[in-house]
Every structure is written in C-alpha cells, then in structure tokens.
Amino acid sequence: MNGKIQADMTLDCIGLACPMPIVKTRKTIDQLADGAVLEVQATDKGSLADLQAWARKAGHQYVGTITEGEVLKHYVRKASTAEAKPEIRYPHTASNEELAQRLASGDDVKVLDVREAAEYAFRHVKGAISIPLGQLASGYDALSPDSELYVICRTGTRSDMACQWLAEHGFSRVKNVLPGMTAWTGETQSEVEGN
Amino acid sequence: MMTTVKAMTSGELARYLIDRKPLYILDVRNEDVYGDWRIEGQSIESINIPYFDLLDGVEEAVKQLPSDGPILVVCAKEGSSVFVAEQLAEAGLREVYYLQGGMKEWSEHLEPVKAGDLPDGALYQFVRLGKGCLSYMVVSGGEAAVIDAMRTTGVYEAFAEKLGVTIKHTLDTHLHADHISGGRKLAELTGAAYWLPPKDAGEVTFSYAKLEDGERIAIGATEIGIGALYSPGHTIGSTSFIVNGQYLLTGDILFVASIGRPDLAGQAEDWAGDLRRTLYEGYRGLSEELIVLPAHFGQIDELDENGRVAAKLGDLFRDNPGLHLEDESEFRRAVTENLPQHPNAYQQIRQTNMGRIHPTEEEQREMEIGPNRCAIHDQ
C-alpha cells in the first residue's frame, strides 16, 4: 500500500526515543519548500500523538500515518505562507454541496484533486483524478479541455491557482470547489488500509 | 557549565505525595493527555507545557516556575523530561529532577503501607498512586494471601520474601475492568491457589478455586480467616471479604468517598438493584466497627497521613454520599446516568482477565494507562 504514498523527503527516526522524532522533524521541515510533504519514519509509538499536536500548533498539516510492522510512517505537509491568508481570485466557484449533488445525480463531471499525492492517498472524493498543483503543467494532457471539471484541494487556495492556470490553457468549464476537502462530507475513497 | 539534573524514582515521588512535601511539577506531555490524567497531591502543584513548545528555549517555563524548591519534570517515558530538565538547570534553576521511567513507571508503582494489625501478622495495603488501585496482603503465622493483585507481581513476591512469609492464596474480589489482574500469574509463580467468584468467571479459559459465599480461607497457623461475603452490584459475582472479623475488603462495591458503578460489564440497569441491596441491606447488617478497605480510591485526599485508604464502616454510613441515596429511583439514576467515561480499554482488560486474549507486556501497559474510573463520582 505504501507505494502509493509519495513524499518529497523521508526522515529516519527509527529507534529514536522522544523527544528526538519531533526535534528532527522540526529541523527537517525547515529545509522543505512550502506545500511539500515529509515522511517521518519512527518506532516510538508516542510519536503519533506528539506529531499531531505539534503540527497543529506549528501550523503544519498532519496528513496521516500508516503502520508497517513496528514502523510508523507519518506524513506532514509544510504549511505554505500563501495558505495562511486564502485568496480566491478565480470567479467560477462551486460549493461542496453542489459537487456532491452533481456526483450523486450521475452527471458527466470530472473531479480534479490538486493536493499532494500523499494527501490524496489518505482520503479523496470518490473517482477524483490526482494531479498535484506542482505537476499540473506536465500532467494536464490527461484532461479534456471540453469536460466539465470541478477542481478541489484542502481549503480552496491551491485549487484557485489551478483553475486560473487551466483557464489560461483553454479549459472553459472549470469550477473551484469551496471550501474543499477540509469540509467534504460526501463519498470518499482511500488508498491506505484502515483509513 | 555543569548541570545538576537528578533522577527521581516513582518510590521517591510517592513519599512526596504521602508525606505531603511540597513539589512543583512541570508536565511536558501533550495537553489532552495531561487533561485526562496527571500526578496530583495536596502538596503538589503542577503546570503543563508540551515539550515541543520548549525546544527553542525554556524561558516560557522558567517564568512560570518558582525560583526555589524542588521542580520535577515529567513526561510519558523519561526522554523529553531529561531534555527539558537539563535546559531548566542551565537556565539557572537549582533543584531540578526528572521522573525516572516517566508516567509509564509511575502508573505501575506500588507503595506498600500497613493497613492494620493481625494476630501474629498484619494487613498491608499496596497503593498504586498513579492509577488509584489498591491491593492487599494478609499476613499471619508465616503465610500470606494477596487480594486483587496488580500484574506487577514481583512487588508482592519481594515483599513476602522480605517478611519471610509464603504466599498461599491469591484472590480477586471480582473480574476487574480497569486493570489486568496479577492474581493468576502470582498463584502460578508461587504455587498458591487462585480464587475467583464463579459468577464472574463464566467465560474464563482457566481453572480456578471457586470463591463462594460463606467460604472461609485460613491463613497461617493461627485462626485468621478470610470470610467471603457475596455482594453483587459492580459485577454479578462481586464478593467482599471479612478478614479476622476486623476488616471489610469491599472490592469495587464501596469506596471511601463513593460507591461502585454497575455498568462496566454492560449491565447497569440489571445490577443497580443488586448494588443497592448490597450497600443498603447487606453491609447494613455488619458491624459498624469494621475497617473498610476498598480496591480503589478516586482522589489523592482519600489517603490518610500514613498513605492508607481506609475508613470505619459506621463513618461511611454517616459520610459517604453513595450511602445517602435513600430513594430507590434516585439511587438508580445516580448509578446509571451521567457516569464518568469508561476506564481505558476496559473491554480488552476484561477479556485479558478472562484469559481470552493474551496481549504483550507493552500492550498490557498501554491498556492500563489512565485513571481507574470505577466509582460513580470519578471524573
């Protein structure tokens, strides 16, 4: 299952006792770009609760954890400064409810999830296509410019940027889904067991 | 600069609590864990700052801590408390300790205190301060019986060896839901008989001696007897013991400041009536001079100046709020509604005590984390 979770960097904290996993995670995340995902491998069971609590306070996004034998693999996404003050510029938006309704009616609409692959792996809208924002320029060939496209991310900021970019590249039927996955209550899928 | 951080053992911390010596605790675990379960005592003050808020410096903590007197830094297992304690010492605080083995060891520590005298022996109470559990050793004439033993059985073996007595019997007042019983293990290790009330043992996978109402178990060459008194309510099999006509071991039926909850085996409604009959009729018929020794305490102030949790039965009929719910429907409401949260992992603990699952030592420790919450007034 782990093959499906992608991280930009992996940090080895195997065998380290508290407080070292958090000490090292803090140092390492500073070296990452905004929005990048860090995988932290640890064997200290307490690292799960500590990492969640620390990420909440530090403003980073705790994405999820998978367990492989004795090893816990935690995924944390570095908060980006742009996300701190969400700015929605693309004019065509849709509510979570509107998208859920369109999907439930079986309409021919596509959902594009522009979050990082690791975020997508833990939980995404059923049937959503994954192209992280940073890979949109190289990955958008897979999409048809004529299809009706609902673009979603965690809070609406990355999807706003994706919508603007897609509009500039000939996509005419694109909507930004607000507020996004953070409040999504419709049907979801996961690539990770137990999630 | 030479730092002066010292380890404090759980045994040393226990003396601070029992002797009511002032101690300031900086607990560096997560806020939710601290909110759920922490070290408390009349002479203890504590604050909570998670260690990851102190990684860049401890100024914030130093501002809130007193400049003199002992300071104990506490975390889950020890690592973070050493880390923070060293920084506090470098920042100039003089008497800084860390808790050796952290809350993990504290939750298992048993502090033996003498509960009272017996002919040619004594009755000892083992106070598990970190969890509020009480277990007992009845000693007379070179023999011993252990009641409601914790899973850390080495403590009882070492104590018996120190006294030069042989453990002949281990007994459980009921099938426990808040801690893993050491009764069976201790019996296997010492060759003792393991006693359990049969009505609580319907699903157990091992053989045991049946603890029936009226059973008398002799300890030592003298005439000390443990008399079993069927007292259902917390569980259907709950049994109390009267030791030498002096002491009433109530298990989880009657505590010093509260009464037992009837819901942990899933039968609050059915057992509320049994609980009321045991408390208001069964115990009423006993001598008010009996010293009540329960299997739990809820608040640290239930410990007397010797660290013992005990009270005269007559005093409890006067003072215990759980014995003043005269109206039957009021009683039923009190023991079935607005109960505290269940003890951590109580279902798995019951399964373990039935011998139906076999968690590892580490898993057992995890299952027992947190307060006991066996009384209706626990938080």
Coordinates of C-alpha atoms in Angstrom, one line a residue:
Chain A
M1 CA 0.0 0.0 0.0
N2 CA 2.9 2.3 0.8
G3 CA 3.9 2.5 -2.8
K4 CA 1.0 4.9 -3.4
I5 CA 2.1 7.4 -0.8
Q6 CA 4.6 9.9 -2.2
A7 CA 6.6 12.3 -0.1
D8 CA 9.2 14.9 -1.1
M9 CA 11.5 13.8 1.7
T10 CA 11.9 11.0 4.1
L11 CA 13.2 11.4 7.6
D12 CA 14.5 8.4 9.5
C13 CA 13.7 8.4 13.2
I14 CA 13.7 4.7 13.6
G15 CA 14.8 3.6 17.1
L16 CA 14.8 7.2 18.4
A17 CA 13.0 8.0 21.6
C18 CA 11.1 11.0 22.5
P19 CA 11.8 14.0 22.0
M20 CA 14.1 13.2 19.1
P21 CA 11.5 12.4 16.4
I22 CA 9.9 15.9 16.9
V23 CA 13.3 17.6 17.3
K24 CA 14.4 16.2 13.9
T25 CA 11.1 16.7 12.2
R26 CA 11.2 20.4 13.1
K27 CA 14.7 20.8 11.7
T28 CA 13.9 18.9 8.6
I29 CA 10.7 20.6 7.7
D30 CA 12.5 24.0 7.7
Q31 CA 14.5 22.8 4.7
L32 CA 11.4 21.9 2.7
A33 CA 9.5 24.1 0.2
D34 CA 6.1 25.3 1.2
G35 CA 3.5 22.7 0.5
A36 CA 6.0 19.8 0.4
V37 CA 5.3 16.5 2.2
L38 CA 7.6 15.0 4.7
E39 CA 7.5 11.3 5.6
V40 CA 8.7 10.6 9.1
Q41 CA 9.6 7.0 9.9
A42 CA 9.5 6.3 13.7
T43 CA 9.2 3.3 16.0
D44 CA 8.3 5.3 19.1
K45 CA 4.5 4.9 19.4
G46 CA 4.2 8.2 21.3
S47 CA 5.4 10.0 18.2
L48 CA 1.9 9.8 16.6
A49 CA 0.1 11.9 19.2
D50 CA 3.1 14.2 19.6
L51 CA 3.4 14.8 15.9
Q52 CA -0.3 15.6 15.5
A53 CA -0.2 18.0 18.4
W54 CA 3.0 19.6 17.3
A55 CA 1.8 20.1 13.7
R56 CA -1.5 21.6 14.9
K57 CA 0.5 24.2 17.0
A58 CA 3.1 24.9 14.4
G59 CA 0.5 25.4 11.7
H60 CA 1.6 22.4 9.5
Q61 CA -0.8 19.9 8.1
Y62 CA -0.8 16.4 9.6
V63 CA -1.8 14.3 6.6
G64 CA -1.9 10.8 8.1
T65 CA 0.0 7.8 9.4
I66 CA 0.4 4.2 8.2
T67 CA 1.8 1.4 10.2
E68 CA 4.1 -1.2 8.7
G69 CA 5.1 -3.7 11.3
E70 CA 6.9 -1.8 14.0
V71 CA 7.4 1.3 11.9
L72 CA 5.0 4.2 11.9
K73 CA 5.1 6.4 8.8
H74 CA 3.8 9.8 9.4
Y75 CA 3.1 12.3 6.7
V76 CA 3.2 16.0 7.3
R77 CA 2.8 18.8 4.8
K78 CA 4.6 22.0 5.4
A79 CA 2.2 24.9 5.7
S80 CA 2.7 27.5 2.9
T81 CA 2.5 31.1 3.7
A82 CA 0.0 31.7 0.8
E83 CA -2.4 29.3 2.5
A84 CA -2.3 31.3 5.7
K85 CA -4.4 34.0 4.0
P86 CA -6.5 32.3 1.5
E87 CA -7.2 34.5 -1.6
I88 CA -9.7 33.4 -4.1
R89 CA -9.4 35.1 -7.5
Y90 CA -10.9 32.7 -10.0
P91 CA -14.5 33.8 -10.4
H92 CA -16.3 30.5 -11.1
T93 CA -16.8 28.6 -7.8
A94 CA -19.0 25.8 -6.6
S95 CA -19.9 24.7 -3.1
N96 CA -19.1 21.2 -1.7
E97 CA -22.8 20.5 -1.7
E98 CA -23.2 21.4 -5.4
L99 CA -20.4 19.0 -6.4
A100 CA -21.8 16.2 -4.1
Q101 CA -25.2 16.7 -5.7
R102 CA -23.8 16.6 -9.3
L103 CA -21.9 13.4 -8.4
A104 CA -24.9 11.8 -6.8
S105 CA -27.1 12.5 -9.9
G106 CA -24.5 10.7 -12.0
D107 CA -23.8 13.8 -14.2
D108 CA -20.8 13.6 -16.5
V109 CA -18.5 15.7 -14.5
K110 CA -14.8 15.2 -13.5
V111 CA -13.2 16.0 -10.2
L112 CA -9.6 17.1 -10.2
D113 CA -7.8 16.9 -6.9
V114 CA -4.7 19.2 -6.9
R115 CA -3.4 18.3 -3.4
E116 CA -0.1 16.4 -2.9
A117 CA -0.2 12.7 -3.7
A118 CA 0.1 11.8 0.0
E119 CA -2.9 13.9 0.9
Y120 CA -4.9 12.3 -1.9
A121 CA -3.8 8.8 -0.9
F122 CA -5.3 9.1 2.6
R123 CA -8.7 10.5 1.5
H124 CA -10.2 11.8 -1.6
V125 CA -13.5 12.3 -3.4
K126 CA -14.7 9.1 -4.9
G127 CA -13.5 8.9 -8.5
A128 CA -11.3 12.1 -8.3
I129 CA -8.2 12.4 -10.6
S130 CA -5.0 13.3 -8.8
I131 CA -2.6 15.9 -10.3
P132 CA -0.8 17.8 -7.6
L133 CA -0.7 21.6 -8.3
G134 CA 3.1 21.5 -8.9
Q135 CA 2.6 18.9 -11.7
L136 CA -0.3 20.4 -13.4
A137 CA 1.8 21.9 -16.3
S138 CA 3.2 18.4 -17.1
G139 CA 0.2 16.4 -16.3
Y140 CA -2.8 18.3 -17.7
D141 CA -2.7 16.4 -21.1
A142 CA -4.7 13.7 -19.3
L143 CA -7.6 16.1 -19.1
S144 CA -10.0 17.0 -21.9
P145 CA -10.4 20.8 -22.2
D146 CA -14.1 20.4 -23.0
S147 CA -15.0 18.3 -20.0
E148 CA -16.8 19.9 -17.0
L149 CA -14.2 20.0 -14.4
Y150 CA -14.5 20.5 -10.6
V151 CA -11.1 21.4 -9.0
I152 CA -10.6 20.6 -5.4
C153 CA -7.9 20.9 -2.7
R154 CA -7.9 21.1 1.0
T155 CA -9.2 24.7 1.5
G156 CA -9.7 26.2 -1.9
T157 CA -6.4 28.1 -2.4
R158 CA -4.4 25.6 -4.4
S159 CA -7.5 24.8 -6.5
D160 CA -8.0 28.5 -7.1
M161 CA -4.5 28.7 -8.6
A162 CA -5.1 25.5 -10.6
C163 CA -8.4 26.9 -12.0
Q164 CA -6.6 30.1 -13.1
W165 CA -3.9 28.2 -14.9
L166 CA -6.4 25.8 -16.6
A167 CA -8.5 28.7 -17.8
E168 CA -5.4 30.3 -19.4
H169 CA -4.7 27.0 -21.1
G170 CA -8.1 26.6 -22.8
F171 CA -10.3 24.9 -20.2
S172 CA -13.6 26.7 -20.3
R173 CA -15.8 24.7 -18.0
V174 CA -13.8 24.7 -14.7
K175 CA -15.1 25.4 -11.2
N176 CA -13.2 25.8 -8.0
V177 CA -14.8 23.8 -5.2
L178 CA -15.2 25.6 -1.9
P179 CA -14.4 25.1 0.9
G180 CA -12.8 21.9 -0.3
M181 CA -11.7 18.6 1.3
T182 CA -11.5 20.1 4.8
A183 CA -15.3 20.2 4.9
W184 CA -16.1 17.4 2.5
T185 CA -18.8 15.1 3.8
G186 CA -19.6 13.2 0.6
E187 CA -18.4 9.9 -0.6
T188 CA -14.6 9.3 -0.3
Q189 CA -12.0 6.7 -1.2
S190 CA -8.6 5.9 0.3
E191 CA -5.6 4.2 -1.0
V192 CA -4.5 3.4 2.5
E193 CA -5.8 0.4 4.5
G194 CA -7.7 1.4 7.7
N195 CA -8.5 4.9 6.5
Chain B
M1 CA 28.6 24.5 32.6
M2 CA 28.0 21.6 34.9
T3 CA 24.3 20.9 35.2
T4 CA 22.7 19.3 38.2
V5 CA 19.7 17.3 37.0
K6 CA 18.8 14.4 39.2
A7 CA 16.5 11.4 38.6
M8 CA 13.6 11.0 41.0
T9 CA 12.2 7.5 41.2
S10 CA 8.5 6.7 41.5
G11 CA 9.1 5.5 45.0
E12 CA 10.7 8.9 46.0
L13 CA 7.8 10.7 44.3
A14 CA 5.3 8.5 46.3
R15 CA 6.9 9.8 49.5
Y16 CA 6.4 13.4 48.4
L17 CA 2.7 12.7 48.0
I18 CA 2.2 10.6 51.2
D19 CA 4.3 12.9 53.4
R20 CA 2.8 16.0 51.8
K21 CA 6.2 17.5 51.0
P22 CA 5.9 20.5 48.5
L23 CA 6.9 19.7 44.9
Y24 CA 6.4 21.7 41.8
I25 CA 5.7 19.6 38.6
L26 CA 6.3 20.6 35.1
D27 CA 4.5 18.1 32.9
V28 CA 5.7 18.2 29.3
R29 CA 3.3 15.7 27.8
N30 CA 0.5 16.7 25.4
E31 CA -2.2 18.9 26.7
D32 CA -5.0 16.3 26.1
V33 CA -3.1 13.6 27.9
Y34 CA -2.4 15.9 30.8
G35 CA -6.0 16.9 31.0
D36 CA -7.0 13.3 31.2
W37 CA -4.5 12.0 33.7
R38 CA -1.7 13.6 35.8
I39 CA 0.1 13.4 39.1
E40 CA -1.9 15.0 41.9
G41 CA -1.5 15.5 45.6
Q42 CA -2.2 18.0 48.4
S43 CA 1.4 19.3 48.4
I44 CA 1.8 19.1 44.6
E45 CA 1.4 22.0 42.2
S46 CA 1.7 21.3 38.5
I47 CA 1.7 23.1 35.2
N48 CA 1.6 21.7 31.7
I49 CA 3.7 22.9 28.8
P50 CA 4.3 20.3 26.0
Y51 CA 8.0 19.6 25.4
F52 CA 7.7 20.6 21.7
D53 CA 6.9 24.2 22.8
L54 CA 10.2 24.2 24.8
L55 CA 12.5 23.1 22.0
D56 CA 13.7 26.6 21.2
G57 CA 14.2 27.5 24.8
V58 CA 12.6 27.2 28.2
E59 CA 12.1 30.9 29.1
E60 CA 8.4 30.5 29.0
A61 CA 8.6 27.7 31.5
V62 CA 11.1 29.4 33.8
K63 CA 8.8 32.4 34.0
Q64 CA 6.0 30.2 35.4
L65 CA 8.2 28.1 37.8
P66 CA 9.1 29.0 41.3
S67 CA 12.8 30.0 41.7
D68 CA 13.4 27.8 44.7
G69 CA 12.2 24.4 45.9
P70 CA 12.3 21.2 44.0
I71 CA 11.0 21.0 40.5
L72 CA 10.1 17.7 38.9
V73 CA 9.8 17.4 35.1
V74 CA 7.5 14.7 33.9
C75 CA 6.8 13.1 30.6
A76 CA 5.5 9.8 29.2
K77 CA 8.7 7.7 29.3
E78 CA 11.5 10.0 30.5
G79 CA 13.3 11.2 27.4
S80 CA 11.7 14.5 27.0
S81 CA 11.7 15.3 30.7
V82 CA 15.5 14.8 30.8
F83 CA 15.8 17.1 27.8
V84 CA 13.7 19.8 29.4
A85 CA 15.2 19.4 32.9
E86 CA 18.7 19.9 31.6
Q87 CA 17.7 23.2 29.9
L88 CA 16.0 24.3 33.1
A89 CA 19.1 23.6 35.1
E90 CA 21.2 25.5 32.5
A91 CA 18.8 28.4 32.8
G92 CA 19.7 28.6 36.5
L93 CA 17.1 26.6 38.4
R94 CA 18.8 24.8 41.2
E95 CA 16.9 21.8 42.2
V96 CA 15.6 20.1 39.1
Y97 CA 14.6 16.4 38.8
Y98 CA 13.2 14.3 36.1
L99 CA 10.8 11.4 36.8
Q100 CA 12.7 8.2 36.1
G101 CA 10.8 6.0 33.7
G102 CA 8.1 8.7 33.3
M103 CA 4.4 8.2 33.7
K104 CA 4.9 4.7 32.5
E105 CA 6.7 3.6 35.6
W106 CA 4.6 5.9 37.8
S107 CA 1.4 4.2 36.7
E108 CA 2.8 0.9 37.8
H109 CA 4.4 1.9 41.1
L110 CA 3.0 0.1 44.2
E111 CA 3.6 1.7 47.6
P112 CA 3.1 -0.7 50.5
V113 CA 1.6 0.7 53.7
K114 CA 0.5 -1.1 56.8
A115 CA -3.3 -1.1 56.9
G116 CA -3.6 -2.7 60.4
D117 CA -2.5 -5.4 62.8
L118 CA -3.5 -9.0 62.8
P119 CA -2.6 -11.7 65.3
D120 CA 0.9 -12.9 64.5
G121 CA 0.9 -10.7 61.4
A122 CA -0.5 -7.6 59.7
L123 CA -2.7 -6.5 56.8
Y124 CA -0.8 -4.5 54.2
Q125 CA -2.3 -2.2 51.5
F126 CA -0.4 -1.7 48.3
V127 CA -1.3 1.8 47.0
R128 CA -1.0 2.2 43.2
L129 CA -0.9 6.0 43.4
G130 CA -0.7 6.6 39.6
K131 CA -3.9 4.7 38.9
G132 CA -5.8 4.7 42.2
C133 CA -5.8 0.9 42.6
L134 CA -5.5 -0.8 46.0
S135 CA -4.4 -4.4 46.6
Y136 CA -3.7 -6.2 49.8
M137 CA -1.6 -8.8 51.5
V138 CA -3.0 -10.6 54.6
V139 CA -0.1 -12.0 56.6
S140 CA -0.3 -14.3 59.6
G141 CA 1.8 -17.1 61.1
G142 CA 4.3 -17.1 58.2
E143 CA 1.6 -17.3 55.5
A144 CA 0.1 -14.8 53.2
A145 CA -2.8 -14.2 50.9
V146 CA -2.8 -11.5 48.2
I147 CA -6.1 -9.8 47.2
D148 CA -6.8 -8.0 44.0
A149 CA -3.1 -8.3 42.9
M150 CA -1.8 -6.0 40.1
R151 CA 0.0 -7.5 37.2
T152 CA 3.4 -6.3 38.5
T153 CA 3.5 -9.5 40.7
G154 CA 7.3 -9.1 41.5
V155 CA 6.4 -6.5 44.1
Y156 CA 4.3 -9.0 46.2
E157 CA 6.9 -11.7 45.8
A158 CA 9.7 -9.4 47.0
F159 CA 7.5 -8.1 49.9
A160 CA 6.7 -11.7 51.0
E161 CA 10.3 -12.6 50.8
K162 CA 11.3 -9.6 52.9
L163 CA 8.8 -10.6 55.6
G164 CA 9.8 -14.3 55.3
V165 CA 6.3 -15.5 54.6
T166 CA 4.8 -17.8 51.9
I167 CA 2.0 -16.7 49.6
K168 CA -0.6 -19.5 49.9
H169 CA -3.6 -17.9 48.2
T170 CA -4.4 -15.1 45.7
L171 CA -7.9 -13.8 45.5
D172 CA -9.8 -11.4 43.2
T173 CA -12.9 -9.8 44.6
H174 CA -14.4 -9.7 41.1
L175 CA -13.4 -9.8 37.4
H176 CA -11.6 -6.4 37.0
A177 CA -12.3 -4.0 34.2
D178 CA -9.7 -1.2 34.9
H179 CA -6.5 -3.2 35.4
I180 CA -5.1 -6.5 34.5
S181 CA -5.2 -8.9 37.4
G182 CA -1.9 -10.4 38.6
G183 CA -3.8 -13.0 40.8
R184 CA -3.5 -15.9 38.5
K185 CA 0.1 -15.2 37.5
L186 CA 1.2 -14.7 41.1
A187 CA -0.5 -18.0 42.0
E188 CA 1.3 -19.8 39.2
L189 CA 4.6 -18.4 40.3
T190 CA 4.2 -19.2 43.9
G191 CA 2.2 -22.4 43.8
A192 CA -0.7 -20.6 45.6
A193 CA -4.4 -21.2 44.9
Y194 CA -6.2 -18.6 42.8
W195 CA -9.7 -17.8 43.9
L196 CA -12.3 -16.1 41.8
P197 CA -16.1 -15.7 42.2
P198 CA -17.7 -18.3 39.8
K199 CA -20.5 -15.9 38.8
D200 CA -17.8 -13.5 37.3
A201 CA -15.9 -16.5 35.8
G202 CA -18.5 -17.8 33.3
E203 CA -16.2 -17.1 30.3
V204 CA -12.8 -17.7 31.7
T205 CA -10.4 -20.1 30.0
F206 CA -8.5 -21.4 33.0
S207 CA -9.2 -23.4 36.2
Y208 CA -9.5 -21.6 39.5
A209 CA -10.8 -22.2 43.0
K210 CA -14.4 -21.2 43.4
L211 CA -15.0 -18.3 45.8
E212 CA -18.5 -19.0 47.2
D213 CA -20.5 -17.1 49.8
G214 CA -19.5 -18.3 53.3
E215 CA -16.2 -19.8 52.2
R216 CA -13.5 -19.5 54.8
I217 CA -9.8 -19.5 53.9
A218 CA -7.4 -19.9 56.8
I219 CA -4.1 -18.1 56.8
G220 CA -1.2 -19.3 58.9
A221 CA -1.2 -21.5 61.9
T222 CA -3.4 -19.0 63.9
E223 CA -7.1 -18.7 63.4
I224 CA -7.1 -15.9 60.9
G225 CA -9.8 -16.4 58.4
I226 CA -10.9 -14.7 55.2
G227 CA -14.6 -14.9 55.0
A228 CA -16.3 -14.5 51.7
L229 CA -19.4 -12.4 51.5
Y230 CA -21.3 -12.4 48.3
S231 CA -22.0 -8.7 47.4
P232 CA -23.1 -8.3 43.8
G233 CA -23.6 -4.9 42.1
H234 CA -20.4 -3.8 40.4
T235 CA -20.3 -7.1 38.8
I236 CA -22.7 -10.0 39.3
G237 CA -20.0 -12.0 41.1
S238 CA -18.5 -9.3 43.3
T239 CA -17.5 -10.7 46.6
S240 CA -16.4 -8.9 49.8
F241 CA -14.0 -10.4 52.4
I242 CA -14.1 -10.0 56.1
V243 CA -10.6 -10.6 57.5
N244 CA -10.4 -11.8 61.1
G245 CA -13.7 -10.1 61.9
Q246 CA -11.8 -6.7 61.8
Y247 CA -11.5 -5.6 58.2
L248 CA -14.1 -5.5 55.4
L249 CA -12.5 -5.6 51.9
T250 CA -15.2 -4.2 49.7
G251 CA -13.6 -4.6 46.2
D252 CA -15.3 -2.1 43.8
I253 CA -18.6 -2.1 45.7
L254 CA -18.0 0.6 48.3
F255 CA -15.2 3.2 48.3
V256 CA -14.3 5.7 50.9
A257 CA -15.7 8.7 49.0
S258 CA -18.1 7.0 46.6
I259 CA -19.7 3.7 45.5
G260 CA -19.0 1.4 42.6
R261 CA -20.5 1.7 39.2
P262 CA -22.6 -1.2 37.9
D263 CA -22.1 -0.7 34.1
L264 CA -18.6 -1.9 33.2
A265 CA -19.8 -5.4 32.3
G266 CA -22.7 -3.8 30.3
Q267 CA -25.5 -4.4 32.8
A268 CA -26.1 -1.1 34.6
E269 CA -29.8 -1.4 34.8
D270 CA -29.9 -5.0 35.9
W271 CA -27.3 -4.6 38.6
A272 CA -28.3 -1.3 40.1
G273 CA -30.8 -3.2 42.3
D274 CA -28.1 -5.7 43.4
L275 CA -25.8 -2.9 44.2
R276 CA -28.4 -1.1 46.3
R277 CA -29.3 -4.3 48.2
T278 CA -25.6 -5.0 48.9
L279 CA -24.9 -1.4 50.1
Y280 CA -28.1 -0.7 51.9
E281 CA -29.1 -4.1 53.3
G282 CA -26.1 -6.4 53.1
Y283 CA -23.5 -4.0 54.6
R284 CA -26.0 -2.6 57.0
G285 CA -26.1 -5.9 58.8
L286 CA -22.4 -5.8 59.5
S287 CA -20.6 -4.3 62.5
E288 CA -20.0 -0.6 62.1
E289 CA -16.6 -1.1 63.7
L290 CA -15.3 -2.9 60.6
I291 CA -12.5 -1.1 58.8
V292 CA -13.4 -0.7 55.2
L293 CA -10.6 -1.4 52.7
P294 CA -11.6 -0.8 49.1
A295 CA -10.0 -1.8 45.8
H296 CA -9.8 1.9 44.6
F297 CA -9.6 5.5 45.6
G298 CA -10.7 8.4 43.4
Q299 CA -8.9 11.4 44.9
I300 CA -5.5 11.6 46.5
D301 CA -7.0 13.2 49.6
E302 CA -8.6 9.9 50.4
L303 CA -5.2 8.8 51.7
D304 CA -4.7 9.4 55.4
E305 CA -1.4 10.7 56.9
N306 CA 0.2 7.3 56.6
G307 CA -0.8 6.9 53.0
R308 CA -3.5 4.5 53.8
V309 CA -7.0 4.4 52.3
A310 CA -9.4 3.1 55.0
A311 CA -12.5 4.2 57.0
K312 CA -14.8 2.7 59.6
L313 CA -17.9 1.3 58.1
G314 CA -20.0 3.3 60.6
D315 CA -18.3 6.5 59.4
L316 CA -19.1 5.7 55.8
F317 CA -22.8 5.2 56.6
R318 CA -22.6 8.8 58.0
D319 CA -20.4 10.5 55.4
N320 CA -20.3 8.6 52.0
P321 CA -22.7 10.3 49.6
G322 CA -23.3 7.0 47.8
L323 CA -24.9 5.7 51.0
H324 CA -27.4 8.5 51.3
L325 CA -29.5 7.9 48.2
E326 CA -32.5 6.8 50.2
D327 CA -35.0 6.9 47.4
E328 CA -34.7 3.9 45.1
S329 CA -35.2 5.8 41.8
E330 CA -32.8 8.4 42.9
F331 CA -30.2 5.7 43.6
R332 CA -30.9 4.1 40.2
R333 CA -30.4 7.4 38.4
A334 CA -27.1 8.1 40.3
V335 CA -25.6 4.8 39.3
T336 CA -26.8 4.6 35.7
E337 CA -26.8 8.2 34.4
N338 CA -24.0 10.7 33.9
L339 CA -21.4 8.2 34.7
P340 CA -17.8 9.0 34.2
Q341 CA -16.0 7.8 31.0
H342 CA -15.2 4.2 30.9
P343 CA -11.7 3.2 32.0
N344 CA -9.2 3.0 29.1
A345 CA -9.6 -0.3 27.1
Y346 CA -11.9 -1.8 29.7
Q347 CA -13.3 -4.4 27.3
Q348 CA -9.9 -5.7 26.4
I349 CA -8.9 -5.7 30.0
R350 CA -11.9 -7.8 30.9
Q351 CA -11.0 -10.2 28.0
T352 CA -7.4 -10.4 29.2
N353 CA -8.6 -11.2 32.8
M354 CA -10.8 -14.0 31.4
G355 CA -7.7 -15.4 29.7
R356 CA -9.4 -15.0 26.3
I357 CA -6.7 -12.6 24.8
H358 CA -3.0 -12.5 25.5
P359 CA -1.6 -9.1 25.0
T360 CA 2.2 -8.5 25.2
E361 CA 3.7 -6.7 28.3
E362 CA 3.9 -3.5 26.3
E363 CA 0.3 -3.8 25.2
Q364 CA -0.9 -4.5 28.7
R365 CA 0.9 -1.4 29.9
E366 CA -0.8 0.7 27.2
M367 CA -4.2 -0.8 28.1
E368 CA -3.9 0.3 31.7
I369 CA -2.9 3.9 31.0
G370 CA -5.1 6.4 32.7
P371 CA -7.2 6.7 35.9
N372 CA -9.3 3.7 37.1
R373 CA -12.8 5.4 36.9
C374 CA -14.6 2.6 38.8
A375 CA -16.6 4.8 41.1
I376 CA -19.7 6.7 40.1
H377 CA -18.2 10.0 41.3
D378 CA -14.9 9.8 39.4
Q379 CA -14.1 12.4 36.9

